[in-house]
Amino acid sequence: AITYQDSLSAADYLALRATTDWRPVPTEQASRGVANSLYGVTAFDGQTPVGMGRIVGDGGYIYIIVDVVVHPDYQGQGIGRGLMERMLAFTRRGLKDGEFILLHLMSVQREILRKIWLYRPAQRYFRLRYAPICKRGGLGRLLALEKG
């Protein structure tokens, strides 16, 4: 059975990141990034990490969901949805009406987002809106969920 832990280690981050086509990140950089995350979650099959996600931001009103990964051998089993549900639950505790969560679409597969959005509790807490953010600076595309 898949279990979830409200933490993410740099070792698990690097191992899961290696299952994607993303560029490699040096260990020191990954360790610093994971340590500075507001929240991290890891999915496990026994002791083996099979999925992860993390939230970065200012801890006040900006939350950015990044680095959502499910190991290719475990995709299609609802793990991505489980990760997203836990991250959205974390942000609900701190957001006030009208504030946003930004989803980095390079890391959040659109299929996962679609499934999450069809999940009724997400609709109860958030409205889906596109954020007017340009691609300059390598940010990629961002999608906003507005609490309200």
mmCIF file of C-alpha atoms in Angstrom:
data_model
loop_
_atom_site.group_PDB
_atom_site.id
_atom_site.type_symbol
_atom_site.label_atom_id
_atom_site.label_comp_id
_atom_site.label_asym_id
_atom_site.label_seq_id
_atom_site.Cartn_x
_atom_site.Cartn_y
_atom_site.Cartn_z
ATOM 1 C CA ALA A 1 0.000 0.000 0.000
ATOM 2 C CA ILE A 2 1.165 3.529 -0.742
ATOM 3 C CA THR A 3 1.782 5.712 2.311
ATOM 4 C CA TYR A 4 2.484 9.450 2.513
ATOM 5 C CA GLN A 5 4.897 11.302 4.738
ATOM 6 C CA ASP A 6 4.749 15.074 5.330
ATOM 7 C CA SER A 7 8.441 15.538 4.624
ATOM 8 C CA LEU A 8 10.884 15.317 1.741
ATOM 9 C CA SER A 9 14.575 14.475 1.998
ATOM 10 C CA ALA A 10 17.176 15.727 -0.450
ATOM 11 C CA ALA A 11 18.128 12.106 -1.230
ATOM 12 C CA ASP A 12 14.529 11.186 -2.137
ATOM 13 C CA TYR A 13 14.168 14.442 -4.092
ATOM 14 C CA LEU A 14 17.253 13.651 -6.188
ATOM 15 C CA ALA A 15 16.266 10.001 -6.707
ATOM 16 C CA LEU A 16 12.771 10.899 -7.935
ATOM 17 C CA ARG A 17 13.992 13.836 -10.002
ATOM 18 C CA ALA A 18 16.343 11.410 -11.797
ATOM 19 C CA THR A 19 13.268 9.539 -13.102
ATOM 20 C CA THR A 20 12.250 12.616 -15.150
ATOM 21 C CA ASP A 21 13.814 14.378 -18.114
ATOM 22 C CA TRP A 22 14.579 17.459 -15.975
ATOM 23 C CA ARG A 23 18.128 18.737 -15.832
ATOM 24 C CA PRO A 24 20.277 17.346 -13.005
ATOM 25 C CA VAL A 25 20.663 19.476 -9.882
ATOM 26 C CA PRO A 26 23.847 19.336 -7.770
ATOM 27 C CA THR A 27 23.351 17.686 -4.362
ATOM 28 C CA GLU A 28 24.252 20.848 -2.436
ATOM 29 C CA GLN A 29 21.752 22.910 -4.406
ATOM 30 C CA ALA A 30 19.024 20.295 -3.977
ATOM 31 C CA SER A 31 19.690 20.055 -0.235
ATOM 32 C CA ARG A 32 19.423 23.822 0.163
ATOM 33 C CA GLY A 33 16.248 23.982 -1.944
ATOM 34 C CA VAL A 34 14.497 21.160 -0.114
ATOM 35 C CA ALA A 35 15.488 22.584 3.289
ATOM 36 C CA ASN A 36 14.041 25.984 2.334
ATOM 37 C CA SER A 37 10.729 24.544 1.117
ATOM 38 C CA LEU A 38 7.609 25.509 3.053
ATOM 39 C CA TYR A 39 6.260 21.968 2.764
ATOM 40 C CA GLY A 40 7.274 18.677 1.233
ATOM 41 C CA VAL A 41 5.451 15.390 0.862
ATOM 42 C CA THR A 42 6.740 11.975 -0.195
ATOM 43 C CA ALA A 43 4.778 8.902 -1.293
ATOM 44 C CA PHE A 44 6.294 5.533 -0.358
ATOM 45 C CA ASP A 45 5.797 1.956 -1.439
ATOM 46 C CA GLY A 46 7.199 0.306 1.666
ATOM 47 C CA GLN A 47 10.530 2.097 2.161
ATOM 48 C CA THR A 48 10.873 3.093 -1.511
ATOM 49 C CA PRO A 49 10.045 6.701 -2.447
ATOM 50 C CA VAL A 50 7.706 6.676 -5.458
ATOM 51 C CA GLY A 51 6.367 10.243 -5.536
ATOM 52 C CA MET A 52 7.005 13.715 -4.214
ATOM 53 C CA GLY A 53 5.866 17.305 -4.270
ATOM 54 C CA ARG A 54 6.891 20.474 -2.533
ATOM 55 C CA ILE A 55 5.700 24.008 -1.924
ATOM 56 C CA VAL A 56 7.923 27.059 -2.000
ATOM 57 C CA GLY A 57 6.955 30.638 -1.219
ATOM 58 C CA ASP A 58 7.105 33.393 1.333
ATOM 59 C CA GLY A 59 5.042 31.680 4.055
ATOM 60 C CA GLY A 60 2.592 34.566 4.067
ATOM 61 C CA TYR A 61 0.375 34.566 1.012
ATOM 62 C CA ILE A 62 2.394 33.187 -1.890
ATOM 63 C CA TYR A 63 2.528 29.423 -2.307
ATOM 64 C CA ILE A 64 4.019 27.814 -5.416
ATOM 65 C CA ILE A 65 3.552 24.072 -5.946
ATOM 66 C CA VAL A 66 6.640 22.680 -7.686
ATOM 67 C CA ASP A 67 8.499 19.438 -8.352
ATOM 68 C CA VAL A 68 5.502 17.097 -8.422
ATOM 69 C CA VAL A 69 6.882 13.746 -9.567
ATOM 70 C CA VAL A 70 5.513 10.211 -9.597
ATOM 71 C CA HIS A 71 7.947 7.462 -10.557
ATOM 72 C CA PRO A 72 7.036 6.186 -14.066
ATOM 73 C CA ASP A 73 6.429 2.657 -12.751
ATOM 74 C CA TYR A 74 3.781 4.001 -10.341
ATOM 75 C CA GLN A 75 1.918 6.476 -12.548
ATOM 76 C CA GLY A 76 -1.805 6.006 -13.049
ATOM 77 C CA GLN A 77 -2.399 4.772 -9.493
ATOM 78 C CA GLY A 78 -3.683 8.020 -7.956
ATOM 79 C CA ILE A 79 -0.399 8.932 -6.291
ATOM 80 C CA GLY A 80 -0.201 12.332 -8.020
ATOM 81 C CA ARG A 81 -3.677 13.135 -6.787
ATOM 82 C CA GLY A 82 -2.719 12.059 -3.270
ATOM 83 C CA LEU A 83 0.304 14.356 -3.351
ATOM 84 C CA MET A 84 -1.732 17.295 -4.677
ATOM 85 C CA GLU A 85 -4.483 16.786 -2.099
ATOM 86 C CA ARG A 86 -1.939 16.972 0.713
ATOM 87 C CA MET A 87 -0.301 20.079 -0.726
ATOM 88 C CA LEU A 88 -3.652 21.828 -1.234
ATOM 89 C CA ALA A 89 -4.630 20.932 2.352
ATOM 90 C CA PHE A 90 -1.392 22.532 3.594
ATOM 91 C CA THR A 91 -2.087 25.768 1.702
ATOM 92 C CA ARG A 92 -5.735 25.960 2.851
ATOM 93 C CA ARG A 93 -4.530 26.405 6.428
ATOM 94 C CA GLY A 94 -2.723 29.656 5.599
ATOM 95 C CA LEU A 95 -4.620 31.273 2.732
ATOM 96 C CA LYS A 96 -7.312 33.891 3.110
ATOM 97 C CA ASP A 97 -10.067 34.576 0.562
ATOM 98 C CA GLY A 98 -8.715 36.135 -2.620
ATOM 99 C CA GLU A 99 -5.149 34.866 -2.135
ATOM 100 C CA PHE A 100 -3.506 32.514 -4.617
ATOM 101 C CA ILE A 101 -1.608 29.288 -4.958
ATOM 102 C CA LEU A 102 0.517 29.124 -8.105
ATOM 103 C CA LEU A 103 1.047 25.805 -9.849
ATOM 104 C CA HIS A 104 4.160 25.427 -11.940
ATOM 105 C CA LEU A 105 2.855 23.570 -14.978
ATOM 106 C CA MET A 106 6.226 22.069 -15.885
ATOM 107 C CA SER A 107 6.043 20.015 -12.718
ATOM 108 C CA VAL A 108 2.307 19.521 -12.312
ATOM 109 C CA GLN A 109 1.165 17.378 -15.197
ATOM 110 C CA ARG A 110 -2.032 18.727 -16.667
ATOM 111 C CA GLU A 111 -3.703 15.342 -16.309
ATOM 112 C CA ILE A 112 -3.055 15.360 -12.555
ATOM 113 C CA LEU A 113 -4.419 18.892 -12.327
ATOM 114 C CA ARG A 114 -7.520 17.951 -14.323
ATOM 115 C CA LYS A 115 -8.204 14.995 -12.052
ATOM 116 C CA ILE A 116 -7.682 17.121 -8.940
ATOM 117 C CA TRP A 117 -9.960 19.804 -10.307
ATOM 118 C CA LEU A 118 -12.711 17.291 -10.941
ATOM 119 C CA TYR A 119 -12.368 16.214 -7.320
ATOM 120 C CA ARG A 120 -15.186 18.143 -5.598
ATOM 121 C CA PRO A 121 -13.391 19.234 -2.394
ATOM 122 C CA ALA A 122 -10.886 21.196 -4.511
ATOM 123 C CA GLN A 123 -13.730 23.066 -6.195
ATOM 124 C CA ARG A 124 -15.194 23.918 -2.811
ATOM 125 C CA TYR A 125 -12.036 25.761 -1.723
ATOM 126 C CA PHE A 126 -10.519 27.188 -4.897
ATOM 127 C CA ARG A 127 -11.423 28.914 -8.182
ATOM 128 C CA LEU A 128 -9.202 28.141 -11.167
ATOM 129 C CA ARG A 129 -7.653 31.226 -12.809
ATOM 130 C CA TYR A 130 -4.747 31.763 -15.162
ATOM 131 C CA ALA A 131 -2.083 34.016 -13.710
ATOM 132 C CA PRO A 132 -0.889 36.853 -15.980
ATOM 133 C CA ILE A 133 2.764 35.872 -15.726
ATOM 134 C CA CYS A 134 5.129 36.035 -18.678
ATOM 135 C CA LYS A 135 7.590 33.328 -19.671
ATOM 136 C CA ARG A 136 10.674 35.522 -19.304
ATOM 137 C CA GLY A 137 13.188 34.350 -16.741
ATOM 138 C CA GLY A 138 12.444 30.668 -17.280
ATOM 139 C CA LEU A 139 9.362 30.648 -15.068
ATOM 140 C CA GLY A 140 7.354 28.659 -17.557
ATOM 141 C CA ARG A 141 3.586 28.795 -17.351
ATOM 142 C CA LEU A 142 1.832 29.306 -14.055
ATOM 143 C CA LEU A 143 -1.751 28.616 -13.136
ATOM 144 C CA ALA A 144 -3.426 30.206 -10.130
ATOM 145 C CA LEU A 145 -5.917 28.700 -7.738
ATOM 146 C CA GLU A 146 -7.715 31.497 -5.903
ATOM 147 C CA LYS A 147 -9.141 30.803 -2.483
ATOM 148 C CA GLY A 148 -12.684 31.995 -2.087
#
